[in-house]
Every structure is written in C-alpha cells, then in structure tokens.
C-alpha positions as CSV (number, residue, x, y, z in Angstrom):
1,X,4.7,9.4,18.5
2,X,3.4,9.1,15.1
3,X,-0.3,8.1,14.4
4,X,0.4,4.7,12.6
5,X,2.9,3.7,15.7
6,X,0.2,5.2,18.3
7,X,-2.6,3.1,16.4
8,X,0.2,-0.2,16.6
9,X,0.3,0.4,20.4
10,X,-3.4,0.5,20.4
11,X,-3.4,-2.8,18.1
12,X,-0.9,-4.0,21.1
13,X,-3.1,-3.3,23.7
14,X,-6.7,-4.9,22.0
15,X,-4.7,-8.1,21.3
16,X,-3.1,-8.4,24.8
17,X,-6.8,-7.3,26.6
18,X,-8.3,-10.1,24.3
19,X,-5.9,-12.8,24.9
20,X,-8.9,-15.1,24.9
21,X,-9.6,-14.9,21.3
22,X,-7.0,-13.4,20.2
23,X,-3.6,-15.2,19.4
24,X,0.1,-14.1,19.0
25,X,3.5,-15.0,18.5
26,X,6.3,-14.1,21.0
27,X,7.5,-11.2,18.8
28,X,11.0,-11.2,16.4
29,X,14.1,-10.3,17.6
30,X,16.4,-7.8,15.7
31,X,18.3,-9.4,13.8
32,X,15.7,-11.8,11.9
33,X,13.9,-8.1,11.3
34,X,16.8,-7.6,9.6
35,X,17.2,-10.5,7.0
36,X,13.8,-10.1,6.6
37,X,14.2,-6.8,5.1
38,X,17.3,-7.9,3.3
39,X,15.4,-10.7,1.8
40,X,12.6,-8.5,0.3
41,X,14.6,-5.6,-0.6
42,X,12.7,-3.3,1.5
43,X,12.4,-1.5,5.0
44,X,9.8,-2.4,7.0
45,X,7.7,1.3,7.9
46,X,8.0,1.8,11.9
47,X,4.3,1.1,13.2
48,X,4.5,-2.8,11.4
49,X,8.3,-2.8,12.6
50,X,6.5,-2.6,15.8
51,X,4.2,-4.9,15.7
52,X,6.6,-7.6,14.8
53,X,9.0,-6.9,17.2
54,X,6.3,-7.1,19.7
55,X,4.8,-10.3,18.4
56,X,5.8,-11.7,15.5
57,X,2.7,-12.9,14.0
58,X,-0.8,-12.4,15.7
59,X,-4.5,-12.9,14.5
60,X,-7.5,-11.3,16.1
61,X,-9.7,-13.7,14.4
62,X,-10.8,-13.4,11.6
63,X,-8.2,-11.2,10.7
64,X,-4.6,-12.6,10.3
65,X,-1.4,-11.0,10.3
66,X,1.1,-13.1,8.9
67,X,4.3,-10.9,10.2
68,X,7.0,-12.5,10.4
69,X,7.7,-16.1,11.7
70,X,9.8,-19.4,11.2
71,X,8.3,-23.1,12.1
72,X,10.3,-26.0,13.1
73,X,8.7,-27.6,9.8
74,X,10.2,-24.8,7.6
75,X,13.4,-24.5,9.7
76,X,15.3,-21.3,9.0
77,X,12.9,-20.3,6.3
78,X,11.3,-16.6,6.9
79,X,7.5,-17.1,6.8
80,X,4.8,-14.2,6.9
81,X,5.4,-10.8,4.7
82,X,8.7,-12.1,3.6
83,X,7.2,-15.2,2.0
84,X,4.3,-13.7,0.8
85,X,5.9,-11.0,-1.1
86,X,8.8,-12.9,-2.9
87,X,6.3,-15.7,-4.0
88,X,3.6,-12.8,-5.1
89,X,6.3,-11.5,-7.1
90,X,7.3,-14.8,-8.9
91,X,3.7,-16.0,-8.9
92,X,1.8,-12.5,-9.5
93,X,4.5,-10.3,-10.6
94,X,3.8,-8.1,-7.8
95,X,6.0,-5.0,-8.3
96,X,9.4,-4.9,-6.2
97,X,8.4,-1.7,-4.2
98,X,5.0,-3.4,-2.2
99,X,5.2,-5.4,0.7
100,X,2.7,-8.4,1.1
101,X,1.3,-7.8,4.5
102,X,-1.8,-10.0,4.3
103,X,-3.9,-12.4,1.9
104,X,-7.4,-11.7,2.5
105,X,-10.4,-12.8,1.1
106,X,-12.1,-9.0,0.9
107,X,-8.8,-7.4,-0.7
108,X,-7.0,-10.3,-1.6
109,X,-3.8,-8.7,-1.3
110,X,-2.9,-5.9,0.9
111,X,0.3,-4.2,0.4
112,X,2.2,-1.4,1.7
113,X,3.5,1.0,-0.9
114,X,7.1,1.7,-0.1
115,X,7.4,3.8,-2.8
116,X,5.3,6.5,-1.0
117,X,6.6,6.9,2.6
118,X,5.3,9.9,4.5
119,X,7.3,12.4,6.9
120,X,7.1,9.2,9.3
121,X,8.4,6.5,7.0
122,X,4.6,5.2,7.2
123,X,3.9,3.4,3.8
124,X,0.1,3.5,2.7
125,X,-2.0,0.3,2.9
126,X,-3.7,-0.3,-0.6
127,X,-5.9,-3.8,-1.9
128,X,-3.6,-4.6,-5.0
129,X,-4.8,-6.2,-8.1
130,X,-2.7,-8.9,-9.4
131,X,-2.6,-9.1,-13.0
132,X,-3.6,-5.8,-13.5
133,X,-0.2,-3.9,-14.9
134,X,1.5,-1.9,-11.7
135,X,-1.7,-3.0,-9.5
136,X,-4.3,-0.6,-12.1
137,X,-6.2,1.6,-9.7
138,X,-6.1,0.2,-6.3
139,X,-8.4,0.7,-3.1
140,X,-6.0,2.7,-0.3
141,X,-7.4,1.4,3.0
142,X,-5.4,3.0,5.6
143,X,-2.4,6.0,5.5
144,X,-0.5,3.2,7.6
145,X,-0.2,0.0,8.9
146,X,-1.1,1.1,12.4
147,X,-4.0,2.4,11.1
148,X,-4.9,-0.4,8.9
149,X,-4.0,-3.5,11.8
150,X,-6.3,-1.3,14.2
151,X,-9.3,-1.2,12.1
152,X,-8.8,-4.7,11.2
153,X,-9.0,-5.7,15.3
154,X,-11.7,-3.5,16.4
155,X,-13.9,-4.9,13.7
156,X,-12.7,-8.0,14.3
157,X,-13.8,-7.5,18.3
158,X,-17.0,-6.1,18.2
C-alpha cells in the first residue's frame, strides 16, 4: 500500500475513533465516482478515491472536506470537488489540470495537481493562487491527498 492510501486509511480510522466531533457522509458508490470524474475531466488520485468511497464528504472540525455529495435540495447535481472545480474555473479561471479539493480560509484554495502524478497516481496538494497566471508560485502542502487529509485531522484533534 502506497503512503498517501496508508495516510487515507489512517484519516479513516481518526474520523471513525472521533465520531463524536467528527462528521461524515455514508460514502459514494461507483458509479457517481464516475460522472464525477467525467464531469471535471479528470481522475481522481487513489488515496482521495478512497476516502470518498468510504464517506463521501466528512469534516473533522474545523477542517472540511467537501468530497463528493448530492442534497435533496440540489437533486442530482454533484456537489463537493466536482462543484468546486468547474465553478473555480468559470469564476477564477482555475486551470483544467487541478482539482478543487477544499476552500479554506489559510490556503484558500487547495488543489491537486493532476498534471504531476507520481509512480502511485498520487497528485501533489498545493494552495493555488487565483488570479495569478497558471496559480504563480504556489505553496505544496502535502505529496498527496492522504497525506494532506491526515494532517488536516490530527491538527484538527489535538
């Protein structure tokens, strides 16, 4: 097993042992993975594609991870990364090869880089900065989202 999906197993682990702040969905099935990927244009790296599956959306207060989710309000509508990254790049003109996986008020947004997968298919976490031209020089914060979701929670928790 990789480091970023041993660090989302970990992330798994915190959030289920902390149940009492922490909060989750009930994960995302296959096929709405899927369209969610289609929908952005990209492939979600494995340790995030974990974490979806496994809940969907969760928050380990006061981080959030958006994820992927739909709402009886927004009916079939994909909310979470998907959301994020197709208004970022209408709104922000975020460049097509980074995934939105969290608004933030430190970073403001954190991406995954698609563009630089490792042997792993991990994509590196960066802070991008909209309206600087390709993101300018950006802050990397993790080599993947594994890593980047478990330093989030254990700083979150202690």
């Amino acid at each position: 097993m990789t480091s970023g999906l041993q660090a989302a197993e970990q992330v798994i682990g915190l959030v289920r042992a902390n149940e009492d702040v922490a909060h989750h969905g009930d994960g995302c099935p296959p096929e709405v993975i899927a369209r969610a990927e289609a929908e952005m244009g990209l492939t979600f790296p494995p340790s995030y594609r974990r974490l979806i599956e496994e809940f969907g959306v969760w928050e380990v207060p006061p981080a959030e991870f958006p994820g992927v989710y739909r709402t009886p309000a927004r009916g079939d509508k994909l909310l979470g990364s998907p959301a994020y990254t197709l208004e970022d790049r209408e709104r922000m003109a975020l460049p097509h090869r980074f995934m939105v996986v969290m608004h933030d008020d430190v970073w403001d947004v954190v991406v995954l880089d698609s563009s630089e997968p490792d042997q792993h298919g991990e994509y590196p976490v960066y802070a991008w900065n909209p309206g600087i031209p390709d993101g300018g020089r950006m802050e990397k914060l993790a080599d993947s989202f594994g890593e980047f979701a478990l330093n989030e929670c254990r700083q979150s928790l202690s």
